[in-house]
Tab-separated table of C-alpha atoms in Angstrom:
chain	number	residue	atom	x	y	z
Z	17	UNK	CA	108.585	121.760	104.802
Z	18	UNK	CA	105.331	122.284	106.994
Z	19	UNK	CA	103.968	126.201	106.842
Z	20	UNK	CA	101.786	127.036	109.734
Z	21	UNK	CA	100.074	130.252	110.373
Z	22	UNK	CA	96.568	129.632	111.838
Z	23	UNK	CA	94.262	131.357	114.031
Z	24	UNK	CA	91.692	129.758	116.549
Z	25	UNK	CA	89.515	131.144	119.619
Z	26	UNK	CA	89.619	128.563	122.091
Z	27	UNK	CA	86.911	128.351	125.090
Z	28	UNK	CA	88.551	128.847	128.317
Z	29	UNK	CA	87.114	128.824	131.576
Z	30	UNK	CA	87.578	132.450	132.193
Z	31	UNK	CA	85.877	133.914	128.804
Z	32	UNK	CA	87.735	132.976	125.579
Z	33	UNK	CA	91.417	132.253	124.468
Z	34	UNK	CA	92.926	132.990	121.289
Z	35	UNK	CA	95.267	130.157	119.665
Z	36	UNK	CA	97.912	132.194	117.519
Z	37	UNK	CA	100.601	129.568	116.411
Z	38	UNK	CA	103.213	130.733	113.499
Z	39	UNK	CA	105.427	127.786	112.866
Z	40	UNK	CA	107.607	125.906	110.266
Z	41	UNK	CA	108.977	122.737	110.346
Z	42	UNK	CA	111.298	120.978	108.231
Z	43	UNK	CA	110.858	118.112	106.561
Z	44	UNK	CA	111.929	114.800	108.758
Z	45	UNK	CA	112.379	116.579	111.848
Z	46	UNK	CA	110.976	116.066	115.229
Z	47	UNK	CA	109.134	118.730	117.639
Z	48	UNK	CA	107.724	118.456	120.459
Z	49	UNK	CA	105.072	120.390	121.503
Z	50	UNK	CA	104.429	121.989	125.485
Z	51	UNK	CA	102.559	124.305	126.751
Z	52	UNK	CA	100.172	124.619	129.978
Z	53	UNK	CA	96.635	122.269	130.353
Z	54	UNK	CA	94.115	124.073	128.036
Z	55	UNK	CA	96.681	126.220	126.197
Z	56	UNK	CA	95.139	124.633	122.691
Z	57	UNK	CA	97.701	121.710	122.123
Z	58	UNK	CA	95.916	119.258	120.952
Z	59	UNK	CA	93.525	121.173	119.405
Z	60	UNK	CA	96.585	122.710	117.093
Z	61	UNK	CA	97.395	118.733	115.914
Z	62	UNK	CA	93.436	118.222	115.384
Z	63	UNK	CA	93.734	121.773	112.960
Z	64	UNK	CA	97.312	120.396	111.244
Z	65	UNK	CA	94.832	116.985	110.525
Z	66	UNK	CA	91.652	118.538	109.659
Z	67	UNK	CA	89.800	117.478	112.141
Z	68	UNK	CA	89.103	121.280	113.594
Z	69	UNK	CA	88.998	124.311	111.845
Z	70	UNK	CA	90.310	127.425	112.940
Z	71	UNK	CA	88.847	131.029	112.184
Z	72	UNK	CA	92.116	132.234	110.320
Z	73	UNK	CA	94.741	130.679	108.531
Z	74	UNK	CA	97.004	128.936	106.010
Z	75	UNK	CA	98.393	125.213	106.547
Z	76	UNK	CA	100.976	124.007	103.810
Z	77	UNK	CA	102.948	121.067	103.211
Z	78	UNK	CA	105.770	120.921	100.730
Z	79	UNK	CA	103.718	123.470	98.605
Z	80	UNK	CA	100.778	121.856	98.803
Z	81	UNK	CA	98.018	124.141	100.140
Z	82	UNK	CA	96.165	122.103	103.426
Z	83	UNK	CA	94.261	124.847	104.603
Z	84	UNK	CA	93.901	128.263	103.550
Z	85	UNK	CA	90.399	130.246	105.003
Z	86	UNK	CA	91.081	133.189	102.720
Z	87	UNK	CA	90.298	131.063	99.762
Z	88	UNK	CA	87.974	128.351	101.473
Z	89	UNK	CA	90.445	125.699	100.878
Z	90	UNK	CA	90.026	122.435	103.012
Z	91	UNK	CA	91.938	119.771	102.190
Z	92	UNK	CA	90.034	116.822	103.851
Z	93	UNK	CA	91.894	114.463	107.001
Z	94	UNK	CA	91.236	111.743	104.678
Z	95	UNK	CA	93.324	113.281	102.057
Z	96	UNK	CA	95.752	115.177	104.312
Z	97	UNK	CA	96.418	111.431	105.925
Z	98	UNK	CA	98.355	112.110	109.037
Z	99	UNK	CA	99.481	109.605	111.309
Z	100	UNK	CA	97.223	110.577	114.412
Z	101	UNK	CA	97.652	109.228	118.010
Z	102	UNK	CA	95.027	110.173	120.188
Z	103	UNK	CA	95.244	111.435	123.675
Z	104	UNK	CA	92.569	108.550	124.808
Z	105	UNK	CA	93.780	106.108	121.808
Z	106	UNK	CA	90.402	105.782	120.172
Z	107	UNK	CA	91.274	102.302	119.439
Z	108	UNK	CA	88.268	100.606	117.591
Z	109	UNK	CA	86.656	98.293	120.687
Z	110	UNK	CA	85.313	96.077	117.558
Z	111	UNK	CA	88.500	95.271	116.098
Z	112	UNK	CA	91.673	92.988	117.653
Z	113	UNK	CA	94.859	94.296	117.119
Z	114	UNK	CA	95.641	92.364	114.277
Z	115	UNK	CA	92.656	93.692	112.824
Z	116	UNK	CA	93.614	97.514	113.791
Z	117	UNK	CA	96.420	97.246	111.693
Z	118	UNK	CA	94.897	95.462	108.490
Z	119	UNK	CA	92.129	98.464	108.018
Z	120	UNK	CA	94.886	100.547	107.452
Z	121	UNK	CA	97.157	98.217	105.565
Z	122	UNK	CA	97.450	95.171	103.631
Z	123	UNK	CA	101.145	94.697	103.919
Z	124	UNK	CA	101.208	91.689	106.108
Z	125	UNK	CA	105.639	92.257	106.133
Z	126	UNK	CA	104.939	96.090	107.509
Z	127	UNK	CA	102.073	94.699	109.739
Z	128	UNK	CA	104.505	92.448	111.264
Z	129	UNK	CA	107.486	94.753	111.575
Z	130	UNK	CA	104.990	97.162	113.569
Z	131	UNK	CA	103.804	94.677	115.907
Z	132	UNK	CA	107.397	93.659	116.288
Z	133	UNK	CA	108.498	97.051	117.126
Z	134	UNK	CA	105.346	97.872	119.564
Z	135	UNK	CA	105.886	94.480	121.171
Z	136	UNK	CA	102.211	93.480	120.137
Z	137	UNK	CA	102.914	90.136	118.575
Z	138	UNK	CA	101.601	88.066	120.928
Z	139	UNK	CA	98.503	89.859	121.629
Z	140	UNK	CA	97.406	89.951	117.514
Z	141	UNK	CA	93.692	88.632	118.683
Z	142	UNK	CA	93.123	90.667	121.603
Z	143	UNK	CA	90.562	93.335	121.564
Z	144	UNK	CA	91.402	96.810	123.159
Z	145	UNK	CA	89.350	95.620	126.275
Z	146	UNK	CA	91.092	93.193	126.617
Z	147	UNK	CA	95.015	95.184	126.679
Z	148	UNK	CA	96.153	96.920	129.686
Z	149	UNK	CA	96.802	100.655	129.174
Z	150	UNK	CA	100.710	100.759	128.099
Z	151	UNK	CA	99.131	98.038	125.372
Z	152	UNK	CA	96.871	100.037	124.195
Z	153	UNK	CA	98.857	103.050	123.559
Z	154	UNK	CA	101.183	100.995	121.887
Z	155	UNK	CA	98.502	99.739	119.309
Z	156	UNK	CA	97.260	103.469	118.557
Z	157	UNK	CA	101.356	104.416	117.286
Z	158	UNK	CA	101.416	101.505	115.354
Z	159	UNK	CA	97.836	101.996	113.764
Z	160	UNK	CA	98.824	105.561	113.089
Z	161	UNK	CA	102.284	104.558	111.542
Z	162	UNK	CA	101.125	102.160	109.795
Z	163	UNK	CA	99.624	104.450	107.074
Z	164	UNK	CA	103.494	104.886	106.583
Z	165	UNK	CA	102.946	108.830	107.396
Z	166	UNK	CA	105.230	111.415	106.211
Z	167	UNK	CA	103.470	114.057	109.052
Z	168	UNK	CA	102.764	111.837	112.595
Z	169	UNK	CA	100.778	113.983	114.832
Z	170	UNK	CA	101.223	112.406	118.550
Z	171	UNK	CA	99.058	113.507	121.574
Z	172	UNK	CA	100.780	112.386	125.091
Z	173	UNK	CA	101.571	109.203	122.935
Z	174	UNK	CA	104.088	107.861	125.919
Z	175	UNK	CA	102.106	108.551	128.938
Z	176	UNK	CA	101.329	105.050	129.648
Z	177	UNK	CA	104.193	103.402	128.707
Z	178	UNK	CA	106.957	102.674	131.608
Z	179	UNK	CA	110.256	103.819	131.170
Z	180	UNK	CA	111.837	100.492	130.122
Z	181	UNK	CA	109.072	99.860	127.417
Z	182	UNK	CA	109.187	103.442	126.102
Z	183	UNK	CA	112.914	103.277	125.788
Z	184	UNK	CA	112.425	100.184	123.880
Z	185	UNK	CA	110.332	101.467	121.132
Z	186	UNK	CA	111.494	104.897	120.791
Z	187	UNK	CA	114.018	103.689	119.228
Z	188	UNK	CA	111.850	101.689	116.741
Z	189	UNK	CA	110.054	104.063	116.269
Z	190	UNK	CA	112.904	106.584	115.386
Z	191	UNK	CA	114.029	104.131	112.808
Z	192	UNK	CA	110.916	104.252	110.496
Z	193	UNK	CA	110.714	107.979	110.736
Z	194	UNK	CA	113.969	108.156	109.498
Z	195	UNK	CA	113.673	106.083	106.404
Z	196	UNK	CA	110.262	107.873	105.875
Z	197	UNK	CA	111.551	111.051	106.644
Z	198	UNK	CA	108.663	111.716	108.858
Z	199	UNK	CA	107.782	115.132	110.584
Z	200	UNK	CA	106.843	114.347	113.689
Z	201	UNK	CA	105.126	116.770	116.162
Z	202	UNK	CA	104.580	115.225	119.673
Z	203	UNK	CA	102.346	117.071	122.119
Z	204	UNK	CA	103.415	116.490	125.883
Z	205	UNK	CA	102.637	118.709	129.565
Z	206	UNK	CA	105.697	116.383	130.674
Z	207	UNK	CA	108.914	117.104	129.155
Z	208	UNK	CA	110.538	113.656	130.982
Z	209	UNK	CA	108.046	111.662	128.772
Z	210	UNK	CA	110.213	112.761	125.894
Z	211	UNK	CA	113.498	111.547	127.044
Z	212	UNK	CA	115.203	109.647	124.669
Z	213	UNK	CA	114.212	111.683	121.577
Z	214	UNK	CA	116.286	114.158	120.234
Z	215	UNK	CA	113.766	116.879	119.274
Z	216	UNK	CA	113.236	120.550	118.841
Z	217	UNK	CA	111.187	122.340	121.062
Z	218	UNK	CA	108.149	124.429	120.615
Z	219	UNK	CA	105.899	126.556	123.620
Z	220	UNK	CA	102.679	126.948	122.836
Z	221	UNK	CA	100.532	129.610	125.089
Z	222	UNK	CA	97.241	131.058	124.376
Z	223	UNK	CA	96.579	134.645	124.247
K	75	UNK	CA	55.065	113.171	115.628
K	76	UNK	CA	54.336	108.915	115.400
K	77	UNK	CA	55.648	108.639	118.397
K	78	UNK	CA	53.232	110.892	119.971
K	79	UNK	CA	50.086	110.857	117.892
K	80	UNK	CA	47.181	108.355	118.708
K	81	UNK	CA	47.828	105.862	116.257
K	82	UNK	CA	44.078	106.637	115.401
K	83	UNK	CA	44.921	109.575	114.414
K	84	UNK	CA	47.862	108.869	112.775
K	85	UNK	CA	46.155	105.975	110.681
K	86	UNK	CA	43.459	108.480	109.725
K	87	UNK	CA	46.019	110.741	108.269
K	88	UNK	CA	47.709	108.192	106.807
K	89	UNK	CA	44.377	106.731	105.553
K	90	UNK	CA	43.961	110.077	104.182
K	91	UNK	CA	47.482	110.441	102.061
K	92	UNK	CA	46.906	107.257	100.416
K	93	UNK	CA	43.700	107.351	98.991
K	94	UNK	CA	43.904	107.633	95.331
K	95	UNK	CA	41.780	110.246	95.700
K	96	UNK	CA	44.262	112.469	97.223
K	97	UNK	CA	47.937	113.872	96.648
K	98	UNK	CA	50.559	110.583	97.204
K	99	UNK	CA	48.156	108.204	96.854
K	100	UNK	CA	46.480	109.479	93.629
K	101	UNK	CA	50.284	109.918	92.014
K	102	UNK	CA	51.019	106.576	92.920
K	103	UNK	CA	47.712	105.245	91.679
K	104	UNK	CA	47.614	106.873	88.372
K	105	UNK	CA	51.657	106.754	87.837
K	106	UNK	CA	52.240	103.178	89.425
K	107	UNK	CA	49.183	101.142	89.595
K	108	UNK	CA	49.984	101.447	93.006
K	109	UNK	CA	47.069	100.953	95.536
K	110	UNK	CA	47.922	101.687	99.159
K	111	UNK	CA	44.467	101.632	100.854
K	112	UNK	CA	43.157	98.546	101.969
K	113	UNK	CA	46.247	96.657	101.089
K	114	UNK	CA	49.099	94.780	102.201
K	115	UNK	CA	51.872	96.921	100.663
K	116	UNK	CA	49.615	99.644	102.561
K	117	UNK	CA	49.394	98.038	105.760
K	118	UNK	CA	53.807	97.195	105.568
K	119	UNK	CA	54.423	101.189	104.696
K	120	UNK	CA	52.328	102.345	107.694
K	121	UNK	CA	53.702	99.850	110.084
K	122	UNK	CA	57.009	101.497	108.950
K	123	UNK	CA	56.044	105.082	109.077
K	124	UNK	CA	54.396	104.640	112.765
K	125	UNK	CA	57.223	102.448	113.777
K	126	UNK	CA	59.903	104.571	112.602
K	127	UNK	CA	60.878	106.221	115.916
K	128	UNK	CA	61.168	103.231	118.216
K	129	UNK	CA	63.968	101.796	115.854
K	130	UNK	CA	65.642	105.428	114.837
K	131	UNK	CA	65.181	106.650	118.760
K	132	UNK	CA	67.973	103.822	120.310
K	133	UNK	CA	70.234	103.642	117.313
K	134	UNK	CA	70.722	107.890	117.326
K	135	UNK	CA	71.547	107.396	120.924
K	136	UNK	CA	73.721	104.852	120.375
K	137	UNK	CA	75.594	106.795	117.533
K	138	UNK	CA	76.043	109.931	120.124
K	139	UNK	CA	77.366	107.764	123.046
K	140	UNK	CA	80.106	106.432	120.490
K	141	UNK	CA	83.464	109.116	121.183
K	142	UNK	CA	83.979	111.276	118.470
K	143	UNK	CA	87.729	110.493	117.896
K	144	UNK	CA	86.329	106.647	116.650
K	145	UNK	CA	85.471	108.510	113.690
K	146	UNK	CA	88.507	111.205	113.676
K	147	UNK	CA	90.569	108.454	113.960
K	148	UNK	CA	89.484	106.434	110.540
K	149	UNK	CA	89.280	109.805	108.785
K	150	UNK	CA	92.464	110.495	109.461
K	151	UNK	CA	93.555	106.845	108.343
K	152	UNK	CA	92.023	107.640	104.836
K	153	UNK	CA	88.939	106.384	105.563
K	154	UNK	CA	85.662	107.831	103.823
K	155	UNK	CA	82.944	108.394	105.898
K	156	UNK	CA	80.366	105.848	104.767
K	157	UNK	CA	83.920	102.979	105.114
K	158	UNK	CA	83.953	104.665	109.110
K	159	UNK	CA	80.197	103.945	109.199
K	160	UNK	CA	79.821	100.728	108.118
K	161	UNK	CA	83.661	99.269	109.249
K	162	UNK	CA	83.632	101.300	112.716
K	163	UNK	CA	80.551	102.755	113.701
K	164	UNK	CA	77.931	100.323	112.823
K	165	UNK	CA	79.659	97.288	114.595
K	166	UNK	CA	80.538	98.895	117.900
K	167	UNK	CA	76.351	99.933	118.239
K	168	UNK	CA	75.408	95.972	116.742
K	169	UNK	CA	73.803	95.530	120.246
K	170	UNK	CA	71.524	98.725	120.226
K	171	UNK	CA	70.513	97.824	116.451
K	172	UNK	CA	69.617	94.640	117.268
K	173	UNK	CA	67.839	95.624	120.002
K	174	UNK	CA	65.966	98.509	118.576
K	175	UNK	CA	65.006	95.952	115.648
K	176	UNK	CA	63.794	93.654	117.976
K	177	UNK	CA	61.812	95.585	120.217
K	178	UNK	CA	60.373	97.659	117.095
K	179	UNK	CA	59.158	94.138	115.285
K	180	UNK	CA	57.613	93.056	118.353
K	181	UNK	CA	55.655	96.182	119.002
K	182	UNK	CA	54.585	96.580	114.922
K	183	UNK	CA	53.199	93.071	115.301
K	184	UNK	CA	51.142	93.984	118.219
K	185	UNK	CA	50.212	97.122	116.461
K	186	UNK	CA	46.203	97.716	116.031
K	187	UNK	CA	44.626	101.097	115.102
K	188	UNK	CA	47.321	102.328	112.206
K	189	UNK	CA	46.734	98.435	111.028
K	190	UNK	CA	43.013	98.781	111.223
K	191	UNK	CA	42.494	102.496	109.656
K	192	UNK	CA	44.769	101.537	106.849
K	193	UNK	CA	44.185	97.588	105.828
K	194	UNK	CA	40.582	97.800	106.857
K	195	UNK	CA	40.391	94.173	107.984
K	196	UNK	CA	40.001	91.944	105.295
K	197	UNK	CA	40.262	88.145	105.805
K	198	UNK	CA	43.737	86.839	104.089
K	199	UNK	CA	44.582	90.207	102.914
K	200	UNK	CA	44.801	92.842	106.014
K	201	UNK	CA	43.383	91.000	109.031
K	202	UNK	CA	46.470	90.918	110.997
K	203	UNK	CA	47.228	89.059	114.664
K	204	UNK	CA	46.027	91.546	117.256
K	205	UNK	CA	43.030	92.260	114.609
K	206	UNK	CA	41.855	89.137	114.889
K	207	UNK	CA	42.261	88.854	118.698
K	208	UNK	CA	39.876	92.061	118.766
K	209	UNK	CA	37.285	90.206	116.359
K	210	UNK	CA	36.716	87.295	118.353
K	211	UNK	CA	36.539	88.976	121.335
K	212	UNK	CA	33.565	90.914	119.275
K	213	UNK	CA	31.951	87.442	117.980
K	214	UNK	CA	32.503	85.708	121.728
K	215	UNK	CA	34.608	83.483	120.126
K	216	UNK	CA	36.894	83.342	123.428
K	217	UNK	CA	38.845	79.955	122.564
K	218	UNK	CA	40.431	81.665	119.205
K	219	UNK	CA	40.844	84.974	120.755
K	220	UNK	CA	42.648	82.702	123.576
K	221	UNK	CA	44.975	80.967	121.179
K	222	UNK	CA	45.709	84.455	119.033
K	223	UNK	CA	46.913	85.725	122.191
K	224	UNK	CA	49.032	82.946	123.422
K	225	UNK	CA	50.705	83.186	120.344
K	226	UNK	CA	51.384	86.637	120.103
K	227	UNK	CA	52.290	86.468	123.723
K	228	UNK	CA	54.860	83.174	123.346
K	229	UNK	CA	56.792	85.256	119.876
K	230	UNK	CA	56.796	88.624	121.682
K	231	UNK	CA	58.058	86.935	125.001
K	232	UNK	CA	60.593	84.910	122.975
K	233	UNK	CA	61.847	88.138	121.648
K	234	UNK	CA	61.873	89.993	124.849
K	235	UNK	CA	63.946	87.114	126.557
K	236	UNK	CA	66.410	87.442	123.246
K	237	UNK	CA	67.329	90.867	124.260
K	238	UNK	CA	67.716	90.537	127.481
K	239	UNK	CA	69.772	87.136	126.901
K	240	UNK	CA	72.006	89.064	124.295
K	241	UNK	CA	72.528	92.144	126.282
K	242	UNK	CA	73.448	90.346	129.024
K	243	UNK	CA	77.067	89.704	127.127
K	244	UNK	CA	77.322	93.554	126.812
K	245	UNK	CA	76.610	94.339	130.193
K	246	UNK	CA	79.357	94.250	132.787
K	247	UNK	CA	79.110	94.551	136.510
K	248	UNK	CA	81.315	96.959	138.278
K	249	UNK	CA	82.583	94.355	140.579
K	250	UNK	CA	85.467	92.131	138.643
């Protein structure tokens, strides 16, 4: 079980915008996550992951204290170890996909299933520059899964993909989650990019 | 300040801070043995200091111009920040490095009043390329000053054309 309760002024074009986000979510389930352009989305993933801190508030995780700014406790992102997918993929431009995958994990049978599942198994020696968008939003899910996450944190992670492909690895995708029992919180402006997955729902607007 | 300072001036000051007689110099003297003044090692450490900027200037820029989530990313993969440096960061700014490394050696070689204030110009010991360039010019000696020059002119040519050769890979024209 995930324990939110966090606190974060956000700069907004007209003066500033407080993110106030109160949430739980249960272990293995999946949420996705709307809300207008600017209303803190992403930001609220990059707090869950350490990445940004917020002014006020308390992140735990099956009891384990993440964050808590009353006691100055930071758990680091390299400790917390979220699968992350970035908005703009922040694939690394010196690695090929193959290689993606192997700085995470030295499981070449896991490697393989992933590039199975994202359809990548033909493009193992291609750098990102060299994969067209859809390609390269594939590698960033697999890079993030394969840490074999029990939290996945997803930013637009389908908004490349077309239909056909995306309703091709949802359900891959679906199927590790499952035997992880990964949380999964996916961030989207377009609820038709989530089609396929059955999910809870969550608004987020700033005050 | 090297990057702005005469190198004069910078020489002198450095000239100053490693006499034995002063501060640095006379802790490294009496602690080390270590002479600084009219020495190699001297000459090396002041090459450094005053070259310092060209090398750190490119590579800082180089570091900013990277996105931020290249780093977020291998954090969040477990990765420790001196792993995201050397595995992530360093290789996607190889070109800039190499560059800045480059460029920096070439202008230390040509380097002359740091050189001068600190190594003094001692035959086999300080008396470095542009140095001696200056010295036959001073003793007419226009056929060695000649060949000095061509030399230092053919490596820091060589090295200019490397750069410009190696960048050429990186750089892409807008038109496919």
């Amino acid at each position: 079980m995930i324990h939110i309760d966090i606190e974060k002024k956000l700069k907004a074009y007209r003066g500033e915008q407080v993110l106030k986000i109160s949430a739980q979510f249960d272990n293995g389930s999946i949420t996705k996550i709307y809300g207008p352009s600017g209303a803190g989305k992403s930001t609220f993933l990059k707090i869950i992951a350490g990445l940004v801190e917020p002014e006020q508030g308390k992140i735990s995780v099956d009891d384990v204290i993440w964050l808590d700014t009353a006691s100055k406790t930071s758990v680091s992102p390299q400790k917390r170890k979220v699968g992350f997918v970035f908005q703009n993929y922040a694939l690394f431009p010196n690695m090929a996909v193959q290689q993606h995958l192997e700085y995470v994990s030295d499981d070449a049978q896991w490697i393989n299933r992933l590039l199975t599942i994202g359809k990548l198994e033909t493009f193992t020696s291609h750098k990102p520059e060299y994969l067209s968008g859809g390609q390269q939003q594939r590698l960033a899910i697999l890079r993030a899964m394969a840490i074999r996450p029990k939290l996945m944190l997803m930013d637009e992670p389908f908004s490349a993909l077309d239909p056909k492909m995306k309703s091709e690895l949802i359900p891959g995708l679906k199927s590790i989650w499952d035997e992880l029992e990964t949380t999964v919180l996916i961030v989207s402006h377009n609820p038709q990019e989530l089609e396929g997955l059955t999910a809870k729902e969550m608004e987020i607007n700033p005050i | 300040m090297p990057l702005v300072l005469p190198p004069s001036v910078l020489g002198f000051y450095l000239l100053m801070a490693f006499s034995p007689k002063h501060g640095i110099g006379e802790l490294l003297h009496n602690a080390f043995d270590i002479q600084l003044v009219f020495s190699f090692k001297g000459l090396v450490l002041a090459s450094i200091i005053y070259s310092m900027p060209f090398m750190i200037g490119p590579i800082k820029s180089a570091l900013q111009q990277l996105p931020l989530s290249l780093s977020q990313a291998s954090y969040t993969l477990g990765k420790s920040e001196r792993e995201t440096f050397i595995k992530v960061l360093l290789p996607n700014i190889r070109a800039s490095v190499l560059t800045a490394a480059i460029l920096t050696f070439a202008h230390t070689l040509g380097e002359f009043g740091v050189v001068l204030m600190i190594g003094g110009n001692i035959p086999g010991v300080t008396r470095v390329a542009s140095i001696a360039v200056y010295n036959s010019v001073e003793t007419m000696d226009y056929h060695a000053a000649n060949i000095y020059s061509m030399i230092l002119f053919c490596i820091t040519f060589a090295m200019v054309i490397s750069v410009f050769v190696f960048n050429k890979y990186k750089a892409k024209s807008p038109l496919e």
